[in-house]
mmCIF file of C-alpha atoms in Angstrom:
data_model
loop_
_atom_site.group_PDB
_atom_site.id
_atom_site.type_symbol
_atom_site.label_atom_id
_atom_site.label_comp_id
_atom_site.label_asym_id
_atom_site.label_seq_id
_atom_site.Cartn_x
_atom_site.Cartn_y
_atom_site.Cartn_z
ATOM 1 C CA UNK A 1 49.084 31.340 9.706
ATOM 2 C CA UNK A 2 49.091 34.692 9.029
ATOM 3 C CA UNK A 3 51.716 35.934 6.097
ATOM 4 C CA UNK A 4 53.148 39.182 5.095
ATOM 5 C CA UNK A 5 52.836 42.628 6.649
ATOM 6 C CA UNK A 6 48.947 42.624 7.074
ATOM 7 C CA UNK A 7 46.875 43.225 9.809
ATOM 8 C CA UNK A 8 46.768 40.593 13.267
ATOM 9 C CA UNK A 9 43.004 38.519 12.791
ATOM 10 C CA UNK A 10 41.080 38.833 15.971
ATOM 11 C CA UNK A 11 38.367 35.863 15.338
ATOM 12 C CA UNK A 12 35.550 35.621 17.310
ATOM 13 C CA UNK A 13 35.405 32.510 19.174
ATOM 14 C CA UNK A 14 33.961 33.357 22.652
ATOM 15 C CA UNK A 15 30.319 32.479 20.480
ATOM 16 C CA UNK A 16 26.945 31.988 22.445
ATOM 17 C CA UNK A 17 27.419 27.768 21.439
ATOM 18 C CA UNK A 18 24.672 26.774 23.751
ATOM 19 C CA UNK A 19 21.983 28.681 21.398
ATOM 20 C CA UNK A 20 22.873 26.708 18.940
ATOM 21 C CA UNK A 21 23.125 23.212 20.577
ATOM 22 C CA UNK A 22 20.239 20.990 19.947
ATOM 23 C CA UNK A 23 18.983 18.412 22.715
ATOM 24 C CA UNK A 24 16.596 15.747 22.741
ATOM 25 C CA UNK A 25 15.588 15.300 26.378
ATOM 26 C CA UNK A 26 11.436 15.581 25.428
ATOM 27 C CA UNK A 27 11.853 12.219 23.473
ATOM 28 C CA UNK A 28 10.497 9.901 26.234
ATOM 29 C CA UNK A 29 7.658 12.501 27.151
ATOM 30 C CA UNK A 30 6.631 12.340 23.175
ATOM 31 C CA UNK A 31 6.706 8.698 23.317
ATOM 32 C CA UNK A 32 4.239 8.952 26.380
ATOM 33 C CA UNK A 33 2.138 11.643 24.430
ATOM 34 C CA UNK A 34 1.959 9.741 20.973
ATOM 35 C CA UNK A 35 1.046 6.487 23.543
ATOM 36 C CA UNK A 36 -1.851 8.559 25.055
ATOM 37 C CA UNK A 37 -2.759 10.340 21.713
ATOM 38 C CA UNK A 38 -2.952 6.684 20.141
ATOM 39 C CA UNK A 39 -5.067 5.119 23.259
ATOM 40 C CA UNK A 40 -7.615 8.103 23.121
ATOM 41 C CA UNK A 41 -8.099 7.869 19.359
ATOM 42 C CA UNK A 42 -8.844 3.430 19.738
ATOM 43 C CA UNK A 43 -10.981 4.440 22.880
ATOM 44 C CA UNK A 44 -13.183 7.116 20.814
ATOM 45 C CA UNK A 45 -13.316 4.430 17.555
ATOM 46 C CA UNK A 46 -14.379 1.549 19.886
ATOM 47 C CA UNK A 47 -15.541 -0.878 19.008
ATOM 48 C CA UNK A 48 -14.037 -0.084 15.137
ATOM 49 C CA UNK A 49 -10.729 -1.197 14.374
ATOM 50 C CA UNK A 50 -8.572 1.197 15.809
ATOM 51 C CA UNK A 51 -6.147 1.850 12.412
ATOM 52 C CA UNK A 52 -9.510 3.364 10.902
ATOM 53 C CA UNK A 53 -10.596 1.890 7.444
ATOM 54 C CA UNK A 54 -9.463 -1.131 5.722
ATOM 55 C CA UNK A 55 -6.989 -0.152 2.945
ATOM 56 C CA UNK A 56 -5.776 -2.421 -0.147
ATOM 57 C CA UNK A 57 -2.407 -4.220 -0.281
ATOM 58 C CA UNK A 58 -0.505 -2.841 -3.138
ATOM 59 C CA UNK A 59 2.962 -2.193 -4.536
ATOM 60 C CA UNK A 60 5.227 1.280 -4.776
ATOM 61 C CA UNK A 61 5.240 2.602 -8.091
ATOM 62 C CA UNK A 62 9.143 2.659 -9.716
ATOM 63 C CA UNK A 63 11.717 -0.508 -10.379
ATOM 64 C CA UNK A 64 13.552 0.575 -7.054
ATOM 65 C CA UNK A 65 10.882 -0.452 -4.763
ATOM 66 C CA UNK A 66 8.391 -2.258 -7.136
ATOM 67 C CA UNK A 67 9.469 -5.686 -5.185
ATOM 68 C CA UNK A 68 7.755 -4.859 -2.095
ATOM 69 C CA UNK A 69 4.074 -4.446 -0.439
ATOM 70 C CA UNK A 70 2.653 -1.605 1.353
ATOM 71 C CA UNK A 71 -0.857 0.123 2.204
ATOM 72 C CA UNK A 72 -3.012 1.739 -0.460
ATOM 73 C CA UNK A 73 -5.193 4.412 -0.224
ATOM 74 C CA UNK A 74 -8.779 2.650 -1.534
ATOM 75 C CA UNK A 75 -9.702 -0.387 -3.333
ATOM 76 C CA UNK A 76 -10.764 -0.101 -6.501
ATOM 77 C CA UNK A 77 -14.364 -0.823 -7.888
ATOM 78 C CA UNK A 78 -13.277 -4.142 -9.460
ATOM 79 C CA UNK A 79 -12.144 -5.318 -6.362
ATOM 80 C CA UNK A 80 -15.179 -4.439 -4.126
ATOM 81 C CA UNK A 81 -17.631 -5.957 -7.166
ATOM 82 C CA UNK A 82 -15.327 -9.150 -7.115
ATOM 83 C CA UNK A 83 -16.047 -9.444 -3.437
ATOM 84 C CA UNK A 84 -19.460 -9.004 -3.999
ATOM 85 C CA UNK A 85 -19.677 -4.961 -1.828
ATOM 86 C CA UNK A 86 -21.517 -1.981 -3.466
ATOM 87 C CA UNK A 87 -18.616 0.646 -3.738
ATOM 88 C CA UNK A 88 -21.436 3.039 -2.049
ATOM 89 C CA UNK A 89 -21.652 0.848 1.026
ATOM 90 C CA UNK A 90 -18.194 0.244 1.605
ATOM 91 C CA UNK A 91 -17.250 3.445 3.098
ATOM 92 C CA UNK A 92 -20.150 2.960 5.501
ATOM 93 C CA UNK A 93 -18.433 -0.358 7.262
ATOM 94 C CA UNK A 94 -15.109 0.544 7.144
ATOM 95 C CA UNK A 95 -13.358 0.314 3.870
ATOM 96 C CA UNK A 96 -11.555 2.719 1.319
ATOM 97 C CA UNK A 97 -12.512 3.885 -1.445
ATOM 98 C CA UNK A 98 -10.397 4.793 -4.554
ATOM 99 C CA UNK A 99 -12.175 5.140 -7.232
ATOM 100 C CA UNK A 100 -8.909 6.718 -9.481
ATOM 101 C CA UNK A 101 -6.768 3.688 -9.136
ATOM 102 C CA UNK A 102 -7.158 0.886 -11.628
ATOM 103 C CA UNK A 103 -5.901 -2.822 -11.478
ATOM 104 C CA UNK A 104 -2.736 -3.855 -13.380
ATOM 105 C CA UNK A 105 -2.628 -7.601 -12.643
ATOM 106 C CA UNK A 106 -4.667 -10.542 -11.963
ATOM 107 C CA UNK A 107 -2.546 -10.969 -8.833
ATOM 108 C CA UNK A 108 -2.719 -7.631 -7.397
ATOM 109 C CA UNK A 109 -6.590 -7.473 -7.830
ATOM 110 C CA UNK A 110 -7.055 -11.096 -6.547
ATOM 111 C CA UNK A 111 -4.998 -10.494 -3.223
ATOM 112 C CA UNK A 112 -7.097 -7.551 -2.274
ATOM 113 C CA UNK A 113 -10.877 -9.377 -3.205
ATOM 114 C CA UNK A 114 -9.435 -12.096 -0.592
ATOM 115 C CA UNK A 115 -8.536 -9.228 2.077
ATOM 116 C CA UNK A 116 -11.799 -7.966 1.947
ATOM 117 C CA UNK A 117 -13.653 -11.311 1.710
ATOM 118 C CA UNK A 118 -11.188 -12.363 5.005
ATOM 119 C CA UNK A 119 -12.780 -8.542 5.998
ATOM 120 C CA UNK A 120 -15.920 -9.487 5.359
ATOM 121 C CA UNK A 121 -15.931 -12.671 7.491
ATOM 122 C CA UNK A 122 -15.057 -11.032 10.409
ATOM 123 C CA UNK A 123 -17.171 -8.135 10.346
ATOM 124 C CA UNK A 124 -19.853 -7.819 13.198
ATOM 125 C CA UNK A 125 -22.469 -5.511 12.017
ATOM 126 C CA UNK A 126 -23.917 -3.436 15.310
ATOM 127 C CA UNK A 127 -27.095 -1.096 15.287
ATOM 128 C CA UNK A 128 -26.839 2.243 16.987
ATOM 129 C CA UNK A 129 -30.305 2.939 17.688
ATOM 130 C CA UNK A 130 -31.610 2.648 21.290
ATOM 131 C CA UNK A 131 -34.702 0.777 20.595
ATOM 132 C CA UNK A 132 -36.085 -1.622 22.929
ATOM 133 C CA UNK A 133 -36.310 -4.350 20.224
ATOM 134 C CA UNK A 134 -34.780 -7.634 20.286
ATOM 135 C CA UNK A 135 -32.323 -6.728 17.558
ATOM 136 C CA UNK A 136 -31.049 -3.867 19.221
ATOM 137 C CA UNK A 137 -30.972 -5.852 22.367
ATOM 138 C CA UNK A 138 -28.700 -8.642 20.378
ATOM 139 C CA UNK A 139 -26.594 -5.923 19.130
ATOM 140 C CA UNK A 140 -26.152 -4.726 22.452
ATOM 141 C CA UNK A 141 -24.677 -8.161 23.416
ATOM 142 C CA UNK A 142 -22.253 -8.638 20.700
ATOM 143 C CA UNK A 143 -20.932 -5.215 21.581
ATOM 144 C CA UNK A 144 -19.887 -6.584 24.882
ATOM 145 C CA UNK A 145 -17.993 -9.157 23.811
ATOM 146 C CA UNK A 146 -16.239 -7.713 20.523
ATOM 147 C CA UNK A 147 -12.851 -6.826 21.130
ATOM 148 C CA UNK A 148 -11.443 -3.842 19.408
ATOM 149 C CA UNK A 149 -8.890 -4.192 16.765
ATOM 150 C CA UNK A 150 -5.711 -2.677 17.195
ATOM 151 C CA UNK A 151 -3.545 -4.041 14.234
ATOM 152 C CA UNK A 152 -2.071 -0.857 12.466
ATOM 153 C CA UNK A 153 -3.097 -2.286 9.252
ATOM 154 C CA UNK A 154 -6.381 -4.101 10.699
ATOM 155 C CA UNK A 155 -5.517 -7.071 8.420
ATOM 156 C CA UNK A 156 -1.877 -7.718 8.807
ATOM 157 C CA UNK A 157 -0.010 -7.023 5.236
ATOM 158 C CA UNK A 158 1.597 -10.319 3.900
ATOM 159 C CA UNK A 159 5.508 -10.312 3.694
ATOM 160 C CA UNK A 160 7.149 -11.105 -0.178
ATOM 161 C CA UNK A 161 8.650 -14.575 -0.554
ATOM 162 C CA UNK A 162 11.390 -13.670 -2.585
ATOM 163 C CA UNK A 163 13.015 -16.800 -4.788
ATOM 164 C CA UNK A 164 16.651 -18.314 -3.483
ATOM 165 C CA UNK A 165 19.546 -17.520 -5.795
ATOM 166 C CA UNK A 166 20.418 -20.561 -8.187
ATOM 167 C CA UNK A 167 23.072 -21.645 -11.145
ATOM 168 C CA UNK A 168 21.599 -20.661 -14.396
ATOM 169 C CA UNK A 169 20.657 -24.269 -16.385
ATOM 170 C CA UNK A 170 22.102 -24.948 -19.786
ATOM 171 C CA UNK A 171 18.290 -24.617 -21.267
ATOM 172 C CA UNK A 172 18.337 -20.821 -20.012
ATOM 173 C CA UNK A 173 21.717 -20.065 -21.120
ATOM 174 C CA UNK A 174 20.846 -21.218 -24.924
ATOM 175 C CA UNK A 175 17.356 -18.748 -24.827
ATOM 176 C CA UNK A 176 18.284 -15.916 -27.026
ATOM 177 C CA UNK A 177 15.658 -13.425 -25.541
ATOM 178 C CA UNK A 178 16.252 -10.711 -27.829
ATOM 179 C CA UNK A 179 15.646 -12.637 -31.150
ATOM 180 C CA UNK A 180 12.367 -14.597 -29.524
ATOM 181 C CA UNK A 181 11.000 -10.729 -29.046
ATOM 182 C CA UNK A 182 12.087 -9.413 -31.962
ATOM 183 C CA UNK A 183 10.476 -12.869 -33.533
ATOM 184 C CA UNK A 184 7.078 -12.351 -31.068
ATOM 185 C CA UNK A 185 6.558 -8.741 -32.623
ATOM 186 C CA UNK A 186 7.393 -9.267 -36.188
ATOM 187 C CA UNK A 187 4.916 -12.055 -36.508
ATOM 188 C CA UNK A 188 2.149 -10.338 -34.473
ATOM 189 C CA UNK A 189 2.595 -7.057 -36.795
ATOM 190 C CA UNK A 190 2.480 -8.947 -40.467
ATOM 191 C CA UNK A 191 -0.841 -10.865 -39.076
ATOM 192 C CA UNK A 192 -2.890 -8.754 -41.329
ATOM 193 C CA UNK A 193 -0.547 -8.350 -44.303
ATOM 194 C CA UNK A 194 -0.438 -12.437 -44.391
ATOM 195 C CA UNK A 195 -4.152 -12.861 -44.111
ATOM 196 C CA UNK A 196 -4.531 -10.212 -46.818
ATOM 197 C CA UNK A 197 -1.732 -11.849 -48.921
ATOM 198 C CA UNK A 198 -3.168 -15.056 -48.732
ATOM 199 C CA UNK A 199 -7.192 -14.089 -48.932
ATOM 200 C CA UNK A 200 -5.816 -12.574 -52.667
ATOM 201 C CA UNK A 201 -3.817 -16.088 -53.649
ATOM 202 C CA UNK A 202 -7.027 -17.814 -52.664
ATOM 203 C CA UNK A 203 -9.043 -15.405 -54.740
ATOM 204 C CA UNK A 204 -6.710 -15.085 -57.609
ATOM 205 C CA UNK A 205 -6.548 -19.087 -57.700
ATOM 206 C CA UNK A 206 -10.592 -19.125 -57.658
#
């Protein structure tokens, strides 16, 4: 409301409000395109797996998300010796390659040797020469009845189990975890002043 002896307002509200109305009428037509897109990208990688190369299983980085699996870029070189594939050769049949990453647990770097030996197992190896050979005409054979992969993570990524809530036992509640640490790292930092300590009693009783 307008006070004192000032001037009348004269606001502009005859705006242009349809230029500034967003719509989303296209969204079914870019569903159909991203379909189409999709279909023409697995018709052009036939008979490959359609998602591309095989990536590693691994987990998010930070304690917010830590609990969960996703997709990695490349498996490591550990993990492709383990499963018993030159880290040359792998890119060559269809798996990643990250050469940067490095394996933090037995766990992690076990689940991903078994994804590529479960890979491995299922790979059909095709030539793509046109010879007139018997091998080529083999190859030729298997290529008709291979059916293209079209899992978006060609191997499907295994959901976490997560542990059921439960009462905390009478054992747990009497664990002092602080003192058993502090405990853990005194002893493992006077290991050498105790071997020296008693190396010197053993010499000075000598």
């Amino acid at each position: 409301m307008v006070k004192h002896n000032n001037m009348v307002p004269r606001t502009n509200v005859m705006k242009y409000w349809q230029r500034f109305v967003r719509v989303n009428f296209n969204q079914p037509a870019g569903k159909k395109r991203r379909a189409d897109n999709r279909a023409k990208k697995a018709a052009k990688l036939a008979p490959r797996p359609a998602a591309g190369n095989l990536r590693p299983v691994v987990k998010p980085p930070s304690l917010r998300h830590n609990f969960r699996l996703r997709a990695g870029k490349g498996f490591t070189k550990t993990e492709l010796k383990d499963a018993g594939i030159h880290h040359r050769l792998a890119p060559t049949i269809g798996i990643s390659v990250d050469l940067r990453r490095r394996n933090k647990s037995v766990e992690g770097l076990q689940r991903n040797v078994d994804r590529l030996k479960e890979y491995m197992s299922k790979l059909v190896f095709l030539t793509s020469r046109k010879r007139k050979s018997q091998k080529s005409q083999d190859s030729r054979a298997k290529l008709k009845e291979c059916k293209q992969n079209t899992h978006k993570h060609i191997i499907p990524i295994p959901r976490v189990k997560y542990e059921p809530s439960r009462a905390i036992t009478a054992d747990e509640k009497k664990f002092m975890a602080f003192s058993t640490l502090r405990i853990a790292r005194a002893e493992k930092r006077l290991v050498g002043p105790r071997q020296k300590a008693k190396a010197s009693k053993k010499d000075a009783d000598s």
